[in-house]
Coordinates of C-alpha atoms in Angstrom, one line a residue:
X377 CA 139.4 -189.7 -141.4
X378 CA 137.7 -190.3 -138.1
X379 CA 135.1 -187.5 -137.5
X380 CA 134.8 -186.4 -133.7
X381 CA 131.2 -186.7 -132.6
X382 CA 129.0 -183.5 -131.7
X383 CA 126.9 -183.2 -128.9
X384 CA 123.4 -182.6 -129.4
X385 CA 122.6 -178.6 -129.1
X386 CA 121.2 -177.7 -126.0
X387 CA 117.2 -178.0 -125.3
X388 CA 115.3 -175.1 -126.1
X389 CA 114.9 -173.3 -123.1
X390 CA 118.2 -174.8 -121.7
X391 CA 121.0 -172.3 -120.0
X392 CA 124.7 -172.9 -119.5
X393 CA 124.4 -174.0 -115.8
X394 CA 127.6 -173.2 -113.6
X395 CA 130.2 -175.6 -112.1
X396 CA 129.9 -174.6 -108.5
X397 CA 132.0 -178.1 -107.8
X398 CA 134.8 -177.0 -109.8
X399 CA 134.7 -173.6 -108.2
X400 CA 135.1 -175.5 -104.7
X401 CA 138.5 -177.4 -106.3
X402 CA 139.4 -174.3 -107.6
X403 CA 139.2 -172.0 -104.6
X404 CA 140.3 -174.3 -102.6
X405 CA 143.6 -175.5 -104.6
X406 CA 144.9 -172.3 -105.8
X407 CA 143.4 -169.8 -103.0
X408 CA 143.5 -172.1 -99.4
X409 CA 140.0 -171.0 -99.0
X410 CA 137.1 -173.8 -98.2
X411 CA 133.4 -173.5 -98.4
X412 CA 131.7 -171.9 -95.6
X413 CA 129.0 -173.6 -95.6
X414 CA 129.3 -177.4 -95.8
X415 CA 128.7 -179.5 -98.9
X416 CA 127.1 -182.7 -96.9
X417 CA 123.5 -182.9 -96.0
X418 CA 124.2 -185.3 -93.6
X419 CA 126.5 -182.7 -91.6
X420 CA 124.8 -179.5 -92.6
X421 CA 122.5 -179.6 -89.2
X422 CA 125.6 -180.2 -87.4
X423 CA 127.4 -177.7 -88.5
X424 CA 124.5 -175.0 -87.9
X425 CA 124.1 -176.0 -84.5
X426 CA 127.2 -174.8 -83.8
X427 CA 125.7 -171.3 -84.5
X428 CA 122.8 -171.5 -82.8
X429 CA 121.2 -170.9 -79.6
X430 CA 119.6 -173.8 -78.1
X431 CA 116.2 -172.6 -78.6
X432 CA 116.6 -171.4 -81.9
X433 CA 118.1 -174.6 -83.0
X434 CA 115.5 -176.8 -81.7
X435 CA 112.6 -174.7 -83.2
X436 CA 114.2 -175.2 -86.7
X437 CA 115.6 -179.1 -86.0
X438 CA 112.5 -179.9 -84.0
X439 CA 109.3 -182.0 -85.0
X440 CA 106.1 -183.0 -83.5
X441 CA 106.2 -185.7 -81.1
X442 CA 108.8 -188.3 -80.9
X443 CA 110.0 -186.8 -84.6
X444 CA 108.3 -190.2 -86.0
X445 CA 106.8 -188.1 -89.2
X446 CA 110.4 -186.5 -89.8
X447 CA 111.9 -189.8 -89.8
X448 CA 109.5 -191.4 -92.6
X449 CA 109.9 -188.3 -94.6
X450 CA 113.6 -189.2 -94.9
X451 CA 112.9 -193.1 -95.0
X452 CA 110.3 -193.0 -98.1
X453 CA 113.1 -191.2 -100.2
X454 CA 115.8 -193.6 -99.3
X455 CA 113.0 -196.2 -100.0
X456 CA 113.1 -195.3 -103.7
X457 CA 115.8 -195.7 -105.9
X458 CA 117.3 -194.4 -109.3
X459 CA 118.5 -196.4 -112.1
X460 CA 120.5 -194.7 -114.6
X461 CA 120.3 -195.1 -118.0
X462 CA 123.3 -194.6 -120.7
X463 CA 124.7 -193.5 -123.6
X464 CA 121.9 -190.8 -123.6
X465 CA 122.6 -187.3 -125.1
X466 CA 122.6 -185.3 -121.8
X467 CA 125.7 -183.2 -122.3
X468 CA 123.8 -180.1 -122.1
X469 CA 120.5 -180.4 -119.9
X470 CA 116.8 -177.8 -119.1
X471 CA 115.9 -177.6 -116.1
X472 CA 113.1 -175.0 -117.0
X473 CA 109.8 -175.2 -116.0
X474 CA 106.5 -173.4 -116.6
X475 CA 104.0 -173.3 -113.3
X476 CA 100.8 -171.6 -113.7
X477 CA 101.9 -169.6 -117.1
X478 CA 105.1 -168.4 -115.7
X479 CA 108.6 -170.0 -116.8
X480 CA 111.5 -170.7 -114.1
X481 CA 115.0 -171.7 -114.1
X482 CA 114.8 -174.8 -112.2
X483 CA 111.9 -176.6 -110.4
X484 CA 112.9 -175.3 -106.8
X485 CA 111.2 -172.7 -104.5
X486 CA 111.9 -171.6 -101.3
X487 CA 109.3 -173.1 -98.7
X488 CA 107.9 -170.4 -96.3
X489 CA 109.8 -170.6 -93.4
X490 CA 109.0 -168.3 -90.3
X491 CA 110.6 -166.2 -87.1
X492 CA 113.8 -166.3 -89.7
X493 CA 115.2 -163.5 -87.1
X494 CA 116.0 -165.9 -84.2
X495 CA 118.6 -167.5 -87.0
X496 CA 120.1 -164.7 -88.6
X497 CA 119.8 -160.9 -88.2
X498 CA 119.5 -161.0 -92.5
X499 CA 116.2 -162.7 -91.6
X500 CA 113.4 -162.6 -94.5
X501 CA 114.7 -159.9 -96.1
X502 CA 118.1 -160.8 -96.7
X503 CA 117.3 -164.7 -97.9
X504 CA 114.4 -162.9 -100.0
X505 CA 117.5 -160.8 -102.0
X506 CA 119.4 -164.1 -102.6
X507 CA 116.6 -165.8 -104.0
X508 CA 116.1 -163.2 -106.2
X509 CA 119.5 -162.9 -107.1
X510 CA 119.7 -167.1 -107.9
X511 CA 116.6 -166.8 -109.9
X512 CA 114.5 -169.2 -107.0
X513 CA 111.0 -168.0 -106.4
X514 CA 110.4 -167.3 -102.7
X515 CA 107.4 -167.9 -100.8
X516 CA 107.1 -165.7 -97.8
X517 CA 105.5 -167.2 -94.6
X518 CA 102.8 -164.9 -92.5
X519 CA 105.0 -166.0 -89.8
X520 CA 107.5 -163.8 -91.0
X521 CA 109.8 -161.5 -89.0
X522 CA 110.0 -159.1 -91.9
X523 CA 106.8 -157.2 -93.5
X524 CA 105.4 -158.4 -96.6
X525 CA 106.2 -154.7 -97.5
X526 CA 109.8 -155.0 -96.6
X527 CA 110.8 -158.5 -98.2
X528 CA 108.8 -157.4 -101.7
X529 CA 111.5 -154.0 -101.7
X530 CA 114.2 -156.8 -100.9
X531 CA 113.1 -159.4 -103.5
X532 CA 112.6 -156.9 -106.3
X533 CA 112.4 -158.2 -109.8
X534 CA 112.2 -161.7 -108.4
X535 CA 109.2 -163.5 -108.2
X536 CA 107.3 -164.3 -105.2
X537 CA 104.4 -166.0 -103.6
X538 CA 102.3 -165.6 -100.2
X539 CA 101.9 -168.0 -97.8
X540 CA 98.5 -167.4 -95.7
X541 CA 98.5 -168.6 -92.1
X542 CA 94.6 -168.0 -92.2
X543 CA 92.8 -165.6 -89.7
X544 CA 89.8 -166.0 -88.6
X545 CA 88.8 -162.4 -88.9
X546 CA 87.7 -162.4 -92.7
X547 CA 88.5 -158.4 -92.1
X548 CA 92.2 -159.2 -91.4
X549 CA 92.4 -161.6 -93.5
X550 CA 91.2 -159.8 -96.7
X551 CA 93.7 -157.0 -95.6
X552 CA 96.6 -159.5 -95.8
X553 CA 95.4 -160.7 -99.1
X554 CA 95.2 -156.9 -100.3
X555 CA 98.9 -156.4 -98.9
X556 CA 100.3 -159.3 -100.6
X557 CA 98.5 -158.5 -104.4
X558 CA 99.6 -154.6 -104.0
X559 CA 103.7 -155.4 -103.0
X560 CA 103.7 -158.2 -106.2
X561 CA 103.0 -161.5 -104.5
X562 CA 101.5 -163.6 -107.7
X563 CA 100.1 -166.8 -106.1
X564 CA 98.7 -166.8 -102.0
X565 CA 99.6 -170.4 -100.8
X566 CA 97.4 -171.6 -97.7
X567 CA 98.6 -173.8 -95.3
X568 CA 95.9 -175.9 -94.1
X569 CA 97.5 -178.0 -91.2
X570 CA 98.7 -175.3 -88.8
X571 CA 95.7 -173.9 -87.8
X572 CA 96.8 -175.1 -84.1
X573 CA 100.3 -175.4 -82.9
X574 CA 101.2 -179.3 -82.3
X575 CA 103.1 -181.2 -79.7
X576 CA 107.1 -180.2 -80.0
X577 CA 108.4 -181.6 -76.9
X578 CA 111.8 -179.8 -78.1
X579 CA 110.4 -176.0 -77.8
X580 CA 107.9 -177.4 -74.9
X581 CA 110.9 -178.5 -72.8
X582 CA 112.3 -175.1 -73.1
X583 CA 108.6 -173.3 -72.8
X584 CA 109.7 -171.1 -75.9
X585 CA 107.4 -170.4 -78.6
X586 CA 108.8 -167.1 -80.3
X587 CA 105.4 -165.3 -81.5
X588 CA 104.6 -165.0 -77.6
X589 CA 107.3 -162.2 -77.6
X590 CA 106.2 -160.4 -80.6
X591 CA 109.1 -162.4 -82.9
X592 CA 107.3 -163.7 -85.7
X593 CA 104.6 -161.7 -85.5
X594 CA 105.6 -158.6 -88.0
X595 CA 103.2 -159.5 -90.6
X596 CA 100.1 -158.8 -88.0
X597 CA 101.7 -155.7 -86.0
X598 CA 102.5 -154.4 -89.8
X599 CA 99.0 -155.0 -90.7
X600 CA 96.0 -151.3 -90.5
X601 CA 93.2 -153.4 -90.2
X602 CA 94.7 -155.8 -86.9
X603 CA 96.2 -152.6 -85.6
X604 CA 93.3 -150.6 -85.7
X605 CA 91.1 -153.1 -83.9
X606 CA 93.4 -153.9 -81.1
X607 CA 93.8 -150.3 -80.2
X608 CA 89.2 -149.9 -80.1
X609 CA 89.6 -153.0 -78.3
X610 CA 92.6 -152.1 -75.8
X611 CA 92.4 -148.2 -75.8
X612 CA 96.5 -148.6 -76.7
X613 CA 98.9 -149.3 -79.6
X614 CA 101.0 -152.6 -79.9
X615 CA 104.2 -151.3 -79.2
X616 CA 102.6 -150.2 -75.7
X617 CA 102.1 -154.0 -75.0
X618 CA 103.6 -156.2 -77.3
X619 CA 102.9 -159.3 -74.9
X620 CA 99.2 -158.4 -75.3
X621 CA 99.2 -157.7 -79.3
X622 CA 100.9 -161.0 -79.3
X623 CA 98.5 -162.9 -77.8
X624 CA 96.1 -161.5 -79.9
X625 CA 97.3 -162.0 -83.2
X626 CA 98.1 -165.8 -82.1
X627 CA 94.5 -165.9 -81.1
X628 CA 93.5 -165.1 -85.0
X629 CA 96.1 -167.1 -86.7
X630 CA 96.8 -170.0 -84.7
X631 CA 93.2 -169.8 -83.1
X632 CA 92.8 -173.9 -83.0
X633 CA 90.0 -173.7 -85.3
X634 CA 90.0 -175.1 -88.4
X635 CA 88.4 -173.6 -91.4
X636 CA 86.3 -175.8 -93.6
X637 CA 86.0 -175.8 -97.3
X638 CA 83.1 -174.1 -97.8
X639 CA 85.2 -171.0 -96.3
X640 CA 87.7 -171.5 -99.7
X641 CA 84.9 -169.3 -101.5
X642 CA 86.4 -166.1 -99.1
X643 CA 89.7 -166.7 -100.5
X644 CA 88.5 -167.4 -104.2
X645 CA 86.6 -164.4 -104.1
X646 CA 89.5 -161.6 -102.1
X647 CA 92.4 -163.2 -104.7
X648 CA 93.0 -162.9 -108.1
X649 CA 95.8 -165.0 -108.8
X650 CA 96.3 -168.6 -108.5
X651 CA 95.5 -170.2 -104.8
X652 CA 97.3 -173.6 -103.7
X653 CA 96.4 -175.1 -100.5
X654 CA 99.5 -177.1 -98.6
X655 CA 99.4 -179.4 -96.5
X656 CA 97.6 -182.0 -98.7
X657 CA 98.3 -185.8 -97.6
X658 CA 95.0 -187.6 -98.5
X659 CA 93.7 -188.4 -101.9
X660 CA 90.3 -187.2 -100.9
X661 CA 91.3 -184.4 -100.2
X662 CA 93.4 -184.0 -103.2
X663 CA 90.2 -184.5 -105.6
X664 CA 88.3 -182.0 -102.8
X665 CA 90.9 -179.6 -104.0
X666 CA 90.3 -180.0 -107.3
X667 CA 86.5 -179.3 -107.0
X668 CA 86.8 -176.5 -104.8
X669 CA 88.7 -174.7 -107.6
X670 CA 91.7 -174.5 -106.5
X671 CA 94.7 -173.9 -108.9
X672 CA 97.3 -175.8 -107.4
X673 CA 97.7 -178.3 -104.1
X674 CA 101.6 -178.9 -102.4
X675 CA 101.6 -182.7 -101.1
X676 CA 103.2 -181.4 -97.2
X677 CA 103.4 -182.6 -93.7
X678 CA 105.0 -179.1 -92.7
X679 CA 108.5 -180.8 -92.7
X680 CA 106.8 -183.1 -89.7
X681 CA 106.1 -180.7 -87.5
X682 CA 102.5 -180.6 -86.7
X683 CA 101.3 -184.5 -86.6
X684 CA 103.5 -187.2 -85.2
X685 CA 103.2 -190.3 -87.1
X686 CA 102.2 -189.0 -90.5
X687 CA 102.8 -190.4 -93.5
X688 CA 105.9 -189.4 -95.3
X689 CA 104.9 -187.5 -98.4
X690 CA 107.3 -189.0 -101.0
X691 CA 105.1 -191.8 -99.9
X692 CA 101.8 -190.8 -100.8
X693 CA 102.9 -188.2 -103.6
X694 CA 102.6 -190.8 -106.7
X695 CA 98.7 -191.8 -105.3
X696 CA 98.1 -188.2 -105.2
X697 CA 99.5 -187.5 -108.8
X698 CA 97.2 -190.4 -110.2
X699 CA 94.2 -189.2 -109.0
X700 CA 94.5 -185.5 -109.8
X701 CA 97.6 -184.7 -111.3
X702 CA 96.0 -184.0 -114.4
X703 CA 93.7 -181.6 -113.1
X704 CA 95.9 -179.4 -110.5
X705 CA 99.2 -178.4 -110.7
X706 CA 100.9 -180.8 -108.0
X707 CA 104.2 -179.4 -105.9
X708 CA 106.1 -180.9 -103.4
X709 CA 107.5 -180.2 -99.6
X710 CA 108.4 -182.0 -96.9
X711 CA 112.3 -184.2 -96.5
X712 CA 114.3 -182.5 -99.7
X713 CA 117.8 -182.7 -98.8
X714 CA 120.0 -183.0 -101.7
X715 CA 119.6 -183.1 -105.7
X716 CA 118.4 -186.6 -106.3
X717 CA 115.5 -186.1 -103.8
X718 CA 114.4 -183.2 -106.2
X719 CA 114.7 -185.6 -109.2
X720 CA 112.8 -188.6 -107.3
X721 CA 109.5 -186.1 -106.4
X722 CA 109.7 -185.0 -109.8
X723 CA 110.1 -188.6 -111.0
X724 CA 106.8 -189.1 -108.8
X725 CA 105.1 -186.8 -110.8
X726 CA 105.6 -183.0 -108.9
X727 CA 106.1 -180.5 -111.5
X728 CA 107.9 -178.6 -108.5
X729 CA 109.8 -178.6 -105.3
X730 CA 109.7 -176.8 -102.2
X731 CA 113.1 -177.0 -100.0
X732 CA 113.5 -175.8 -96.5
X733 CA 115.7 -176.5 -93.4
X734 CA 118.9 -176.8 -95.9
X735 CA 119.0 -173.2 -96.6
X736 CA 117.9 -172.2 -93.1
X737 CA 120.8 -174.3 -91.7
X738 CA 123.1 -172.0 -94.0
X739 CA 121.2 -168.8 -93.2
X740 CA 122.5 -169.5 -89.5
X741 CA 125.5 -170.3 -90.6
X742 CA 126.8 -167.3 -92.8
X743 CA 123.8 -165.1 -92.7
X744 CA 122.0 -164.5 -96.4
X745 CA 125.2 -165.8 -98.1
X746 CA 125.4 -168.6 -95.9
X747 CA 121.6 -169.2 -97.0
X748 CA 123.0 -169.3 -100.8
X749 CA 125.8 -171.5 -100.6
X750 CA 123.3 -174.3 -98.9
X751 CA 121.0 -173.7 -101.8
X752 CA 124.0 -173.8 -104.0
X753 CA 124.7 -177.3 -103.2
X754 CA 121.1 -178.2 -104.6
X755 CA 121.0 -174.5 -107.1
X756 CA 124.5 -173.7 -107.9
X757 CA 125.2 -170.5 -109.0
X758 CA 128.3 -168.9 -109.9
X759 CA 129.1 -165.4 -107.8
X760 CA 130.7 -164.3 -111.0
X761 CA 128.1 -164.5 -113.4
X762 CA 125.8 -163.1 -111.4
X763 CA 127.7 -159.9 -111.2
X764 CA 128.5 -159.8 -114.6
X765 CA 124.6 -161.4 -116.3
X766 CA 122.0 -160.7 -113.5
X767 CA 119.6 -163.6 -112.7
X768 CA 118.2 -164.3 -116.4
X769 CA 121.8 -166.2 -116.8
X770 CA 121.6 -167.8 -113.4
X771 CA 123.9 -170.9 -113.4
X772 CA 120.9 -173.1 -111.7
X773 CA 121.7 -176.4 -109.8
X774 CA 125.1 -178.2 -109.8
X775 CA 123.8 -181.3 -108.0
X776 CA 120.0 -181.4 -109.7
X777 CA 121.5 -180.7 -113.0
X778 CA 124.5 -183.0 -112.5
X779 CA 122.6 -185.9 -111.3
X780 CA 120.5 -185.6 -114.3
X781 CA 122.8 -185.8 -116.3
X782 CA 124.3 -189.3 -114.4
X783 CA 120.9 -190.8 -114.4
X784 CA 120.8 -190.2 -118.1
X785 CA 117.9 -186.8 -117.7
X786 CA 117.9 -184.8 -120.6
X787 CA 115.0 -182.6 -119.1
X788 CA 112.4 -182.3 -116.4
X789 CA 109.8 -183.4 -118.9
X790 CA 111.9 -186.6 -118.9
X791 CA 111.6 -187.0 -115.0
X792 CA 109.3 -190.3 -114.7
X793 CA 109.4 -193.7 -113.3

């Protein structure tokens, strides 16, 4: 008698991801009830526009210049292609990963996004609960409109990292640092290309720029040490002149002048945890990283909003990788839109993924739900067994896991070109 085939058991490490498209069928079918949020990248802008005020929607659509950096970032992933392999056993795929000793669902974080306020009243807080909830780390921006105090209560058990717009007050800055290591931040991320605001003809045209107004600005006004010295310096406290604190604290952070290497030692020395500097494009630089000490680097163009004509990053992730990617843990930002864009940077040799405007598109959407059912798309979860297991049985990514599964993926280990 004919013996029906078994599937292989699942990886070690593996969990019994959700079928968020079936849901969608489901819901839809038998309750009349459509997703909120749309399913398709390519309208998922649109759609949020339609929630947004003009500024707010060209702050978070916008790019330096004529956009020419945004553009390639998009181009160099439809530049490369997947072939699929079959007859593979990838019934049951891991998506696990392990980053700096720590083991994660899925490969995806949540790139520090600022001023989240001027999309949704949930703001930092509320998208910090959800990625907590979905089992996504989340990496809060010192940009924020929430205090690193308030979105570590909000995140909870979830893990999370701190993204250092870098002062140039070593005083401030070591106070930050202290902040983030006492409220549970694990690794301080340093972005390296924003130490000036660039040319965005799309907030210029509408002379907006939100931290002028104090929006975006929390993470300073929250902070003793910057409070303390602007009221020796002004006789006053910030919320007597928040126009004047904000000029202030923009002075520090975005000061237009660059730190240098040398100045890493500060950083090293104030933080005990891992330190990854974003904003890498340049192999040079890349090996500089590595003898500098740093733990980790994220290959970034900031989404293509500080330098116009930039290479994409897809595009120079796999030079990067070769030189260094046995040295420093690699991660990627910068153009992630859908599943198979995760797959492709980890293809190219990323051991993770940073994804940004998709969720922030839902956020203005639906608020902190709206923020999860955009990730869902890419980091499907099901509502249900969240409820019922908590975020150790997260149901992680119907359209990574799925496609891996189509391209004949068993793992992430098995990501490679």
């Amino acid at each position: 008698m004919p013996r029906i085939q078994e599937h292989p058991d699942r990886p070690d490490g593996g969990r019994k991801y959700g079928a968020y498209q079936n849901e969608i069928y489901h819901d839809g079918l038998l309750k009349q009830r459509l997703p909120t949020v749309t399913t398709d990248p390519n309208k998922l802008e649109e759609q949020a526009k339609k929630f947004l005020g003009v500024r707010s929607y060209n702050y978070v659509a916008g790019a330096a210049g004529e956009r020419a950096t945004l553009d390639a970032n998009r181009l160099a992933f439809r530049q490369w292609k997947m072939i699929p392999r079959m007859l593979r056993p990838t019934t049951h795929r891991d998506l696990t990963v392990e980053i700096f000793g720590e083991k994660f669902d899925s490969p995806l974080f949540i790139a520090p996004v600022g001023v989240q306020t001027i999309f949704h009243q949930d703001k930092e807080v509320g998208v910090a609960e959800v990625a907590a909830e979905i089992g996504v780390p989340y990496i809060l921006s010192t940009a924020s409109s929430s205090s690193i105090e308030d979105v570590a209560k909000a995140s909870g058990t979830g893990t999370r990292w701190y993204q250092l717009y870098w002062p140039q007050d070593d005083e401030i800055t070591i106070s930050l640092l202290q902040r983030a290591r006492r409220n549970g931040y694990k690794v301080l991320v340093v972005t390296l290309d924003t130490w000036a605001l660039s040319w965005r003809p799309w907030d210029l045209d509408n002379a907006y720029v939100p931290f002028a107004s104090g929006i975006g600005d929390q993470t300073g006004f929250s902070d003793p040490v910057f409070r303390r010295k602007f009221t020796e310096k002004h006789h006053k406290e910030i919320e007597d002149d928040v126009f004047l604190a904000s000029r202030e604290w923009e002075a520090d952070v975005f000061s237009g002048a660059a730190h240098t290497w040398e100045q890493l030692e500060l950083l090293k020395r104030e933080w005990d945890g891992p330190i990854v500097l974003k904003g890498i494009q340049h192999v040079d630089d890349a090996r500089m990283a590595v003898e500098a000490g740093m733990q980790g680097i994220i290959v970034s163009n900031h989404g293509g909003r500080q330098l116009d004509g930039a290479i994409g990053s897809l595009e120079v992730l796999p030079e990067i990788v070769e030189a260094v990617g046995d040295k420093i843990t690699v991660l990627f930002d910068s153009g992630i839109r859908t599943g198979v864009d995760v797959i492709k940077a980890l293809c190219l040799g990323a051991k993770g993924v940073l994804i940004g405007r998709p969720w922030v598109y839902g956020l203005a959407i639906g608020g902190k739900l709206g923020a999860r059912d955009a990730l869902r798309g890419i980091l499907a979860v099901s509502p249900a067994n969240l409820l019922t297991s908590g975020p150790a049985n997260t149901n992680v990514s119907q359209d990574l896991d799925q496609s891996m599964g189509l391209s004949g993926i068993r793992s992430i280990a098995d990501c490679n070109r």
